PDB file of C-alpha atoms in Angstrom:
ATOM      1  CA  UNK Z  33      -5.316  -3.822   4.992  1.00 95.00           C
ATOM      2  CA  UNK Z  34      -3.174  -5.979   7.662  1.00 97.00           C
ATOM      3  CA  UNK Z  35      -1.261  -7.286   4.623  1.00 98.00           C
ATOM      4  CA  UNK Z  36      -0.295  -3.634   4.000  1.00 98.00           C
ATOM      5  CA  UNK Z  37       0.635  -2.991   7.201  1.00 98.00           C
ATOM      6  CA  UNK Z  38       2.716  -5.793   7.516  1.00 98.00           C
ATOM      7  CA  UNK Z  39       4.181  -4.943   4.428  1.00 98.00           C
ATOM      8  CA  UNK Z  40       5.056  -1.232   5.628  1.00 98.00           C
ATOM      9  CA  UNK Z  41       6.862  -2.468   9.335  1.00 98.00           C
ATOM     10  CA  UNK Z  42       8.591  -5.095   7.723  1.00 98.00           C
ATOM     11  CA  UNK Z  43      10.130  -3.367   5.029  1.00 98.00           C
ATOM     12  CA  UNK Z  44      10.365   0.361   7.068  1.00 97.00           C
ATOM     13  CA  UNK Z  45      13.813  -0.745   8.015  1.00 97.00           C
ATOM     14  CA  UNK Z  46      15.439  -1.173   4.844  1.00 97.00           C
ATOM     15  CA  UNK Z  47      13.620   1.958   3.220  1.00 93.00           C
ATOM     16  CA  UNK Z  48      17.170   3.828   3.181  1.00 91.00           C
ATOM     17  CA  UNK Z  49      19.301   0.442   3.622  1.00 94.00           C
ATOM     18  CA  UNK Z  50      18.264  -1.427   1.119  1.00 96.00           C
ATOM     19  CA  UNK Z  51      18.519  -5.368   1.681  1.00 96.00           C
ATOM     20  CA  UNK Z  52      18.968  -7.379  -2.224  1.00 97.00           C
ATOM     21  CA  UNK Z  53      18.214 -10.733  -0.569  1.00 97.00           C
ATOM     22  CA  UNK Z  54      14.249 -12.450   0.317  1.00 98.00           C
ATOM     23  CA  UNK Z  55      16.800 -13.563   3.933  1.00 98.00           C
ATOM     24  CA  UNK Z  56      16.132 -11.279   6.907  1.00 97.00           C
ATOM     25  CA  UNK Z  57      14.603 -11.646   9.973  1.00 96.00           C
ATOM     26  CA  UNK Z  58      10.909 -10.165   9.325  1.00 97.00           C
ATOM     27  CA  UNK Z  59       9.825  -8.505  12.325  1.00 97.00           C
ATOM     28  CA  UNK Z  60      12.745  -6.578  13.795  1.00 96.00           C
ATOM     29  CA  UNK Z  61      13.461  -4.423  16.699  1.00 96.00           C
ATOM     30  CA  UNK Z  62      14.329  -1.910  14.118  1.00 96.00           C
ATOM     31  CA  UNK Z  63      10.863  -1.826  12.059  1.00 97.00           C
ATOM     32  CA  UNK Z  64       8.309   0.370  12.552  1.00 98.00           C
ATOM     33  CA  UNK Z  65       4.995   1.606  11.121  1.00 98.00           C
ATOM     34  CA  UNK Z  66       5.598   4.633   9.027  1.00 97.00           C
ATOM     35  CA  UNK Z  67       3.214   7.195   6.988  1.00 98.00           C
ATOM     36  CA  UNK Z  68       1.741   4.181   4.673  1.00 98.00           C
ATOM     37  CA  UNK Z  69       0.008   2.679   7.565  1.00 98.00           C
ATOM     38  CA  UNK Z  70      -1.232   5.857   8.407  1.00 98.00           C
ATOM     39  CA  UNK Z  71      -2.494   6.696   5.475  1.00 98.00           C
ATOM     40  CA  UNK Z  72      -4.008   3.715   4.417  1.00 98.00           C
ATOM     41  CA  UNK Z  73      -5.491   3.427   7.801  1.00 98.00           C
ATOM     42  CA  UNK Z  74      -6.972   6.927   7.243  1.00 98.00           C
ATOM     43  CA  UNK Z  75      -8.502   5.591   4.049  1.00 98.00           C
ATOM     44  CA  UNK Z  76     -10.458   2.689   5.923  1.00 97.00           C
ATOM     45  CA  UNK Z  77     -11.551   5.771   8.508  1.00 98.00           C
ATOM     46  CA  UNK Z  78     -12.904   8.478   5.965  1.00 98.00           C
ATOM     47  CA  UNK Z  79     -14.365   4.955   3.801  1.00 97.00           C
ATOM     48  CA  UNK Z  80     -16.287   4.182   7.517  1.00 96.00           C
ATOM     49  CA  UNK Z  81     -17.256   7.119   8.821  1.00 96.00           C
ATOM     50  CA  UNK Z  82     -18.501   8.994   5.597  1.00 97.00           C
ATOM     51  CA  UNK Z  83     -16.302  12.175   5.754  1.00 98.00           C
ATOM     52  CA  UNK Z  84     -13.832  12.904   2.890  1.00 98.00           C
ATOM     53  CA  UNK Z  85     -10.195  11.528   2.186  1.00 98.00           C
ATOM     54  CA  UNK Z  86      -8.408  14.885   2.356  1.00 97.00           C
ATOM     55  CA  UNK Z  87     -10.211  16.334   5.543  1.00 97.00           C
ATOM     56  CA  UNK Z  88      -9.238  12.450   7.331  1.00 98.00           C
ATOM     57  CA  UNK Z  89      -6.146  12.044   5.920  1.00 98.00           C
ATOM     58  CA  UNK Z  90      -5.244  15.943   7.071  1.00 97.00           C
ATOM     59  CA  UNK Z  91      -6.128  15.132  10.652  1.00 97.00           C
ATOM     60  CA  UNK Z  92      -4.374  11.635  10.569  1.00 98.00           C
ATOM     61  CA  UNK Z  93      -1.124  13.378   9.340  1.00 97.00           C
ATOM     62  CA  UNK Z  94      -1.248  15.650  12.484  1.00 96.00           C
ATOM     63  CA  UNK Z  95      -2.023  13.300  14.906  1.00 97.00           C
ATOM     64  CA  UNK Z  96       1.039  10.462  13.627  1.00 97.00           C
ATOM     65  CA  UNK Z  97       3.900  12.981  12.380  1.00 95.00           C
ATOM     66  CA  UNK Z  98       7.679  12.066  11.836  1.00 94.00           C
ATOM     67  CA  UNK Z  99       6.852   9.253   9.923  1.00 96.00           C
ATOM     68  CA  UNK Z 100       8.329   9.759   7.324  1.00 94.00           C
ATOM     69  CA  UNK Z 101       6.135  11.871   4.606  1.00 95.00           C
ATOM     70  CA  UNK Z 102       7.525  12.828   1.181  1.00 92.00           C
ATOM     71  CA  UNK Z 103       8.711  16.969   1.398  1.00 94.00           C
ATOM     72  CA  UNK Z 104       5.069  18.071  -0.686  1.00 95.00           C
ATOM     73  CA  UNK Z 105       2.727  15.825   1.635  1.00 96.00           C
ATOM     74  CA  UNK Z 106       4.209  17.461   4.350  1.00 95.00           C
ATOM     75  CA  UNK Z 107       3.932  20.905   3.125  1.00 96.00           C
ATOM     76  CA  UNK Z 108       0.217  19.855   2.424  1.00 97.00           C
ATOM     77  CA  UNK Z 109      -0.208  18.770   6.070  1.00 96.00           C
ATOM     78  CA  UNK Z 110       1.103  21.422   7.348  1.00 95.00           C
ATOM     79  CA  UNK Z 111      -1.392  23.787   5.444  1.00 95.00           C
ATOM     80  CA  UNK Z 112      -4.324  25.051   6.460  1.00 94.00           C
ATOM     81  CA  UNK Z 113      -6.116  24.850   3.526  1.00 94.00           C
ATOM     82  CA  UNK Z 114      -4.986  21.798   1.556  1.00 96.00           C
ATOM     83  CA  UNK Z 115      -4.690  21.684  -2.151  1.00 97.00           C
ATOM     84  CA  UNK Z 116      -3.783  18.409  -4.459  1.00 97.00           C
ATOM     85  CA  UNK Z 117      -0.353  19.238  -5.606  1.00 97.00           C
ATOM     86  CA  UNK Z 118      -0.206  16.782  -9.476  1.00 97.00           C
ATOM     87  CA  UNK Z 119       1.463  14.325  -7.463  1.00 97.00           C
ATOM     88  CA  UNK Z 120       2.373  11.254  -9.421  1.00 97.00           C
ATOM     89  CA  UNK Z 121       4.045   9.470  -6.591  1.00 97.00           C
ATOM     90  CA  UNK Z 122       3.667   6.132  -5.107  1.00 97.00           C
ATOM     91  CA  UNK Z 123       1.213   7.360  -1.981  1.00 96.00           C
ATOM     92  CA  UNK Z 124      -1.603   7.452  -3.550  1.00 98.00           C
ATOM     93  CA  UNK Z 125      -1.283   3.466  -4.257  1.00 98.00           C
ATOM     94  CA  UNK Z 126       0.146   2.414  -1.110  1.00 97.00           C
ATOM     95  CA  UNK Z 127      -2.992   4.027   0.743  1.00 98.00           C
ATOM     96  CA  UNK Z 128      -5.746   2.269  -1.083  1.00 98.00           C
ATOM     97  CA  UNK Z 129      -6.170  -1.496   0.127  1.00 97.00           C
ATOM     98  CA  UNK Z 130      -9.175  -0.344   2.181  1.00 97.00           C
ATOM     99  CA  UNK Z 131     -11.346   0.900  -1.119  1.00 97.00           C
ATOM    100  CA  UNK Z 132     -11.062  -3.308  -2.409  1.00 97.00           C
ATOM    101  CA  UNK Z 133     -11.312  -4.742   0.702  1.00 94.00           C
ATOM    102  CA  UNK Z 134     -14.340  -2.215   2.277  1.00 96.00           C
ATOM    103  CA  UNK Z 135     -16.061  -2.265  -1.376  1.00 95.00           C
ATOM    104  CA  UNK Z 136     -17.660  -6.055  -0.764  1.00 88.00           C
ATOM    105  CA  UNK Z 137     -16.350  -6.679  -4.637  1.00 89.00           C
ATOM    106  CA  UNK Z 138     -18.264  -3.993  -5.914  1.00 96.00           C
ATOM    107  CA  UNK Z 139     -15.728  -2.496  -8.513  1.00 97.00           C
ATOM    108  CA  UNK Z 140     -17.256   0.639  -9.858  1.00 98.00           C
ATOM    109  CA  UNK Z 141     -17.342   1.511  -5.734  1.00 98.00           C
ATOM    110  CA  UNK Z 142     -13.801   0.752  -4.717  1.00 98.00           C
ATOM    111  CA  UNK Z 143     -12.609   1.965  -8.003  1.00 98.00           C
ATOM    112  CA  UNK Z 144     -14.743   5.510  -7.204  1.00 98.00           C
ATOM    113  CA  UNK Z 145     -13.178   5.607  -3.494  1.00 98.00           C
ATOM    114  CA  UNK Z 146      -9.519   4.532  -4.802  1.00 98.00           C
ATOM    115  CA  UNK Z 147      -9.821   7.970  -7.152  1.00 98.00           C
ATOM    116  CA  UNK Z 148     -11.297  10.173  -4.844  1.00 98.00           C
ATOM    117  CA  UNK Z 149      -8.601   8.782  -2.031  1.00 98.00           C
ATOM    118  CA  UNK Z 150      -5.545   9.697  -4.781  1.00 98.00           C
ATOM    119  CA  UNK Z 151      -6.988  12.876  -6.113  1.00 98.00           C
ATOM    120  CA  UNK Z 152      -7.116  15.176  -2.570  1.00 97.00           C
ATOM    121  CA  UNK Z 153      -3.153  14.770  -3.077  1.00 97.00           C
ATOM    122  CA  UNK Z 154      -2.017  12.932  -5.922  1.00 98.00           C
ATOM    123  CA  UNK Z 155      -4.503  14.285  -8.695  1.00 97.00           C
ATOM    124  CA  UNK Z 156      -1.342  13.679 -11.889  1.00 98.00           C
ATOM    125  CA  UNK Z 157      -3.195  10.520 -14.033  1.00 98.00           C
ATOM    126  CA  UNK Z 158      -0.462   8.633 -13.154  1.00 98.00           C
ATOM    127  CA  UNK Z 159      -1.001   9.025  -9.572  1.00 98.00           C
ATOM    128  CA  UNK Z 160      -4.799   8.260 -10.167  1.00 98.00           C
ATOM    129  CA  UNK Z 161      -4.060   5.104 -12.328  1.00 98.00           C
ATOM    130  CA  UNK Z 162      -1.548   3.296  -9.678  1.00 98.00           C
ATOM    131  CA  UNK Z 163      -4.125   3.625  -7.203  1.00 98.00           C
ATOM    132  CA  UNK Z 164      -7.090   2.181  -9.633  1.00 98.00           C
ATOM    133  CA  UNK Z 165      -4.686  -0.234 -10.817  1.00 98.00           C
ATOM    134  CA  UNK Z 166      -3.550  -1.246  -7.144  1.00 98.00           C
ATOM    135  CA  UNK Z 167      -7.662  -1.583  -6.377  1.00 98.00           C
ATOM    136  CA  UNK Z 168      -8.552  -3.424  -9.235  1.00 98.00           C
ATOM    137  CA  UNK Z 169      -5.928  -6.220  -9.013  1.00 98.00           C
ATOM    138  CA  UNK Z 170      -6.753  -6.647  -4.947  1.00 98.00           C
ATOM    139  CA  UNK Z 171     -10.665  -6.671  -6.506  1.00 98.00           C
ATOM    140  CA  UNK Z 172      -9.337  -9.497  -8.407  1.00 98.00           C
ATOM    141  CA  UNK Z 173      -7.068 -11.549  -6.068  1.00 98.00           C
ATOM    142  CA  UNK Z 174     -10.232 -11.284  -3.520  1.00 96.00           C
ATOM    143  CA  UNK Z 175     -11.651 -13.431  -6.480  1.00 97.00           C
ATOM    144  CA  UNK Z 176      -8.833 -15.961  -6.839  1.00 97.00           C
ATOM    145  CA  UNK Z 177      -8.394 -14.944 -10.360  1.00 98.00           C
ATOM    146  CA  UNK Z 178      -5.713 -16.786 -12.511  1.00 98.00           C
ATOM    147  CA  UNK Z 179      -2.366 -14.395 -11.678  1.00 98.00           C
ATOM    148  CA  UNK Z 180      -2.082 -14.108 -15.285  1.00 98.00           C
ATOM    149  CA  UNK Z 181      -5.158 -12.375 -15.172  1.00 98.00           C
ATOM    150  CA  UNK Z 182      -3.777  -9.834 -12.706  1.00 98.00           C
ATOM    151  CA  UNK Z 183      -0.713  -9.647 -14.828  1.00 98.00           C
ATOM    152  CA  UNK Z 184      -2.979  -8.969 -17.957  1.00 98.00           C
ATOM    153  CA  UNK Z 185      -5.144  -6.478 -15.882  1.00 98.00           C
ATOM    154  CA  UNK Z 186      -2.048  -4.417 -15.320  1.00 98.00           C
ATOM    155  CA  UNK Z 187      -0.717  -4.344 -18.809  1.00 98.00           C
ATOM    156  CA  UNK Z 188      -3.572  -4.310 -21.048  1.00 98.00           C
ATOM    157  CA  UNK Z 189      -5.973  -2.032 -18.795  1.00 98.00           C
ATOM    158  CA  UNK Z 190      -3.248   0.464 -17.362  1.00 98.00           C
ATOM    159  CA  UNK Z 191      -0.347  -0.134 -19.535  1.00 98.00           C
ATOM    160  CA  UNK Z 192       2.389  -1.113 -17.249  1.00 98.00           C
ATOM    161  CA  UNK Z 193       5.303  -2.854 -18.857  1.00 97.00           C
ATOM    162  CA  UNK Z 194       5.239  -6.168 -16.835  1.00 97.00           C
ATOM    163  CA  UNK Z 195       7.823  -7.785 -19.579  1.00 97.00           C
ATOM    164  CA  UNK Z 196      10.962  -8.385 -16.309  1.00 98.00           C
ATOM    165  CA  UNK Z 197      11.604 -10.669 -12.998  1.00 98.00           C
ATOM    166  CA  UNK Z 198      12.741  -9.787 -10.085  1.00 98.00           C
ATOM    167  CA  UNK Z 199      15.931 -11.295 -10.475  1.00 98.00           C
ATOM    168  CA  UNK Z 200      16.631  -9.619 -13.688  1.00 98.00           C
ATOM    169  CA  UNK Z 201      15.870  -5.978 -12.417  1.00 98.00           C
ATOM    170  CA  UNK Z 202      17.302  -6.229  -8.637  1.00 98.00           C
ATOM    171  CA  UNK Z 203      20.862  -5.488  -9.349  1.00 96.00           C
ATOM    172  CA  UNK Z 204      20.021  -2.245 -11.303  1.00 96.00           C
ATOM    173  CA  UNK Z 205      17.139  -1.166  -9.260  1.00 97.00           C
ATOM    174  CA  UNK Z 206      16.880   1.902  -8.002  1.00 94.00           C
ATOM    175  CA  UNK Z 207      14.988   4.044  -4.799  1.00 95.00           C
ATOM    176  CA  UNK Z 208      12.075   5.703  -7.208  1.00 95.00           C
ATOM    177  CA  UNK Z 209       8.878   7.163  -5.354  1.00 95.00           C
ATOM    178  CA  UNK Z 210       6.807   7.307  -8.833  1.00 97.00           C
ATOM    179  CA  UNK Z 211       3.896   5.110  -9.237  1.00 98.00           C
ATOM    180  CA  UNK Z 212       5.483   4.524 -13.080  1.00 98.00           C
ATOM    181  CA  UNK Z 213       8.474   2.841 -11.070  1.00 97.00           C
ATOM    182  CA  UNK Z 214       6.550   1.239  -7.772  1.00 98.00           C
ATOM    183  CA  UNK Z 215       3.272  -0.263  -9.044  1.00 98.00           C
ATOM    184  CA  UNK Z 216       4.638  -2.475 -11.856  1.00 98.00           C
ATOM    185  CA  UNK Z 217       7.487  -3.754  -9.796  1.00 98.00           C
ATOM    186  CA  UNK Z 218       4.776  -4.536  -6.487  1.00 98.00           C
ATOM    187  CA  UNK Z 219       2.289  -6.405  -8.524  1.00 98.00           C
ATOM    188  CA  UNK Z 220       5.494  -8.365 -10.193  1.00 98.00           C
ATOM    189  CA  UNK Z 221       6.612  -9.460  -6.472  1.00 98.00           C
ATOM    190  CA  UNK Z 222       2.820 -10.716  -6.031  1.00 98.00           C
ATOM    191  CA  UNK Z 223       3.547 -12.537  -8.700  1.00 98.00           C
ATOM    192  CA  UNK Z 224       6.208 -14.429  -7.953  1.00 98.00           C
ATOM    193  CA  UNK Z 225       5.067 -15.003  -4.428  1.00 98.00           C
ATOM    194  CA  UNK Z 226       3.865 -18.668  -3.614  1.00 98.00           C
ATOM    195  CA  UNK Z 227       2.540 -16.931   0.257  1.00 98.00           C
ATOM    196  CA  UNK Z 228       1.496 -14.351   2.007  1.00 98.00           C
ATOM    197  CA  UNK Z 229       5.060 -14.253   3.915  1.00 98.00           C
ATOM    198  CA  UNK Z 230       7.478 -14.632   0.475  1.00 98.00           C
ATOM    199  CA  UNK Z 231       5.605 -12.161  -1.461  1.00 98.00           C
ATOM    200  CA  UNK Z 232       6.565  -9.476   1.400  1.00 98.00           C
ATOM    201  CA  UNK Z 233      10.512 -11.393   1.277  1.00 98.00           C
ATOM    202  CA  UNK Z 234      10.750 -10.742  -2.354  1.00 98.00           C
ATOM    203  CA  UNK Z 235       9.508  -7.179  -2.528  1.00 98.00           C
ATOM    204  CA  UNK Z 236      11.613  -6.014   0.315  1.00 98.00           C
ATOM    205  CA  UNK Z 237      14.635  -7.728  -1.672  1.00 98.00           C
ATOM    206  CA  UNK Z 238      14.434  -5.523  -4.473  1.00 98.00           C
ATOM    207  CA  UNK Z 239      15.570  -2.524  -3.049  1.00 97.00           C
ATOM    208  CA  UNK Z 240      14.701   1.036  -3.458  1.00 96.00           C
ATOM    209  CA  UNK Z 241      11.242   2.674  -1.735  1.00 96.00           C
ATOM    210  CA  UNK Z 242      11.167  -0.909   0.330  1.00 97.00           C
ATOM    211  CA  UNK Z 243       8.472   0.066   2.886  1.00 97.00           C
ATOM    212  CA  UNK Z 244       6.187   1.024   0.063  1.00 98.00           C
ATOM    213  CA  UNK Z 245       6.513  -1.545  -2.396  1.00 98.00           C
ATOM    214  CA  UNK Z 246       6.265  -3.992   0.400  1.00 98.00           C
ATOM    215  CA  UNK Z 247       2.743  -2.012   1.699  1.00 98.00           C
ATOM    216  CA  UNK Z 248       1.407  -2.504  -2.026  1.00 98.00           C
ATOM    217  CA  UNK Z 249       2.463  -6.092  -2.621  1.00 98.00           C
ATOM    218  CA  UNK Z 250       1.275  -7.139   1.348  1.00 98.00           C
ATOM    219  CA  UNK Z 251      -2.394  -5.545   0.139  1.00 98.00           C
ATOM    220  CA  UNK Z 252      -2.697  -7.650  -2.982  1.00 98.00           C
ATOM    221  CA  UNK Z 253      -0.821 -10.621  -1.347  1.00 98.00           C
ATOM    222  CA  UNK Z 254      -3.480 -10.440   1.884  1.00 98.00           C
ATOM    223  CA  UNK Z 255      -6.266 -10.584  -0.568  1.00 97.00           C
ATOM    224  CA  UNK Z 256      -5.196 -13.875  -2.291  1.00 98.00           C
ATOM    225  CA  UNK Z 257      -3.116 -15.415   0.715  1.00 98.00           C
ATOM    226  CA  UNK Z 258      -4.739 -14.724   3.722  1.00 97.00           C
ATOM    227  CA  UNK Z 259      -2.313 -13.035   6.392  1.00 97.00           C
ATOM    228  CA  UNK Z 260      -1.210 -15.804   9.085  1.00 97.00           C
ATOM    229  CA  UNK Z 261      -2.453 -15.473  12.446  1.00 97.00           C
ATOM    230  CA  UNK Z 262       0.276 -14.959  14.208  1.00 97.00           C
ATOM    231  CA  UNK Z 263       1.668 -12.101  11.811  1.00 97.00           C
ATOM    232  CA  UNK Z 264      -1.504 -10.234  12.107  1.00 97.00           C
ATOM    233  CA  UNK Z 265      -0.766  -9.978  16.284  1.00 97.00           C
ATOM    234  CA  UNK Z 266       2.591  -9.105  16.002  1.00 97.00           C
ATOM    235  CA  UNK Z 267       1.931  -6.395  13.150  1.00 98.00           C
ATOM    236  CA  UNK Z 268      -1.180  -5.179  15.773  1.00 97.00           C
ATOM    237  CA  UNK Z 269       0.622  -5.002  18.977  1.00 97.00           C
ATOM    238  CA  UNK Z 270       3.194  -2.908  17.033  1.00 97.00           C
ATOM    239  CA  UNK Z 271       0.788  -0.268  16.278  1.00 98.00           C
ATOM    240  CA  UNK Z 272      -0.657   2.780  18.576  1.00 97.00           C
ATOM    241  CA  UNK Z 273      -4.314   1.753  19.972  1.00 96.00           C
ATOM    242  CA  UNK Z 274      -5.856   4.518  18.246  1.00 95.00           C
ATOM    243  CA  UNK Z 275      -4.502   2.828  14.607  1.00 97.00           C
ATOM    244  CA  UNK Z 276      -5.290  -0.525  16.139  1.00 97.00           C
ATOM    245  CA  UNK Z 277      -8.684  -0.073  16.481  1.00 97.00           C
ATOM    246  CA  UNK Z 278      -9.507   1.760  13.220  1.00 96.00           C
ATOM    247  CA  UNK Z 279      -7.790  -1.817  11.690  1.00 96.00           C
ATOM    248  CA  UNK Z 280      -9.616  -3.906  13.704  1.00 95.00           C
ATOM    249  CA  UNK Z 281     -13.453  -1.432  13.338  1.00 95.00           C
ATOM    250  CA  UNK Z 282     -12.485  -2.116   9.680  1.00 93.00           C
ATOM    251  CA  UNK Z 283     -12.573  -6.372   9.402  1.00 92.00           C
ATOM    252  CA  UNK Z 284     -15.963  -6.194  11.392  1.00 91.00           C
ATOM    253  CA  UNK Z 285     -17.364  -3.459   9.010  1.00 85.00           C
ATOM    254  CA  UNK Z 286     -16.265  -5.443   6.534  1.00 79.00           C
ATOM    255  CA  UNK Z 287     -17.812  -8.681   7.350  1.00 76.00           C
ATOM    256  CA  UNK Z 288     -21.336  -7.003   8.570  1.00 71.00           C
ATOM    257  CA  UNK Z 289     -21.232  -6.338   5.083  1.00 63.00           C
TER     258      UNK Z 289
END
């Protein structure tokens, strides 16, 4: 979940000034957590504490606003009895590194919590299969699975088009909040990656939705990399106590089981 985080301040600053280049300096005085940490730091609460995505999520929302939430998540925080809204946009992938990493590599689990986390909102099959397909290739690079294997996961199992680079699709690329257009383009800076700290330098160089795409390739890039020390303090201190504990509760849940 760290990775994620990471993934989320770092790129936060070029969400809306987009940077085409892996060359920046990575923790700025200008980043800052926005609603993806929240989010997928609600997920690791309502996974720990047994309650449901939506109510967590809800109360999360309200407790961390102006961070940046999409027009129809707002709306659905700000009502009092929340519906899912056929939402096929890129939140309900970027909020589920906690259903891998809390599952213990139990797939049919993390893939169960990764639906019901998407559904409360983002209940449009494409919203439901970014955030399996986002689970299931952090399920795999906990294993150390062959990237090809990842790279096959995502095409033959959910049908992404995987056939680009990075390089080729940068100049061209676009800010698109659709899991169609996020998902397939995260897993591909994974893929490139040779560490935890280029993987987050080459999605933030594409361009468009960069907090988010950075969030999804830090969780998959955490699972197979590791997260370096120091990065995991810096991304910490930057984040309220209340979300700092929930991260940290999370590793030692994790490990007692």
């Amino acid at each position: 979940m760290i990775g994620a985080i990471i993934g989320d301040i770092v790129g936060s600053r070029f969400e809306f000034n987009n940077h085409r280049s892996t060359e920046f300096g990575f923790f700025h005085p200008d980043c800052e957590f926005t609603d993806d940490t929240v989010m997928t730091v609600a997920v690791a609460d309502a996974i720990m504490s047994g309650r449901t995505f939506g109510e967590v999520m809800h109360e999360y929302g309200r407790q961390y606003p102006n961070r940046g939430y999409g027009a129809r998540f707002f709306n659905w925080l700000l009502s009092e009895n929340p519906k899912p809204y056929n939402s096929f946009g890129n939140g309900s992938a970027m909020r589920v590194s906690p259903c891998a990493l809390l599952s213990t590599g139990n797939r049919e689990l993390a893939l169960t919590w990764s639906t019901a986390s998407a559904v409360c909102t983002h209940n449009h099959p494409e919203g439901v299969k970014g955030a399996m397909a986002i689970t299931d290739c952090i399920l795999m690079a906990m294993e150390q699975r062959p990237k090809e294997e990842i790279k096959n996961l995502a095409v033959q199992l959910y049908g992404y088009n995987m056939n680009f680079t990075i390089d080729e699709i940068r100049p061209k690329f676009q800010f698109d909040e659709t899991c169609q257009n996020t998902v397939p383009q995260a897993i591909e800076c994974f893929l490139e990656s040779h560490d935890f700290e280029s993987a987050i330098r080459i999605a933030v160089s594409l361009g468009g939705d960069s907090d988010t795409i950075a969030n999804i390739t830090g969780g998959i890039a955490e699972a197979y990399y590791g997260v370096p020390l120091a990065m995991r303090t810096t991304a910490l201190d930057m984040l309220p106590e209340g979300i700092q504990k929930v991260v940290e509760e999370m590793y030692n849940y994790s490990s007692r089981n």
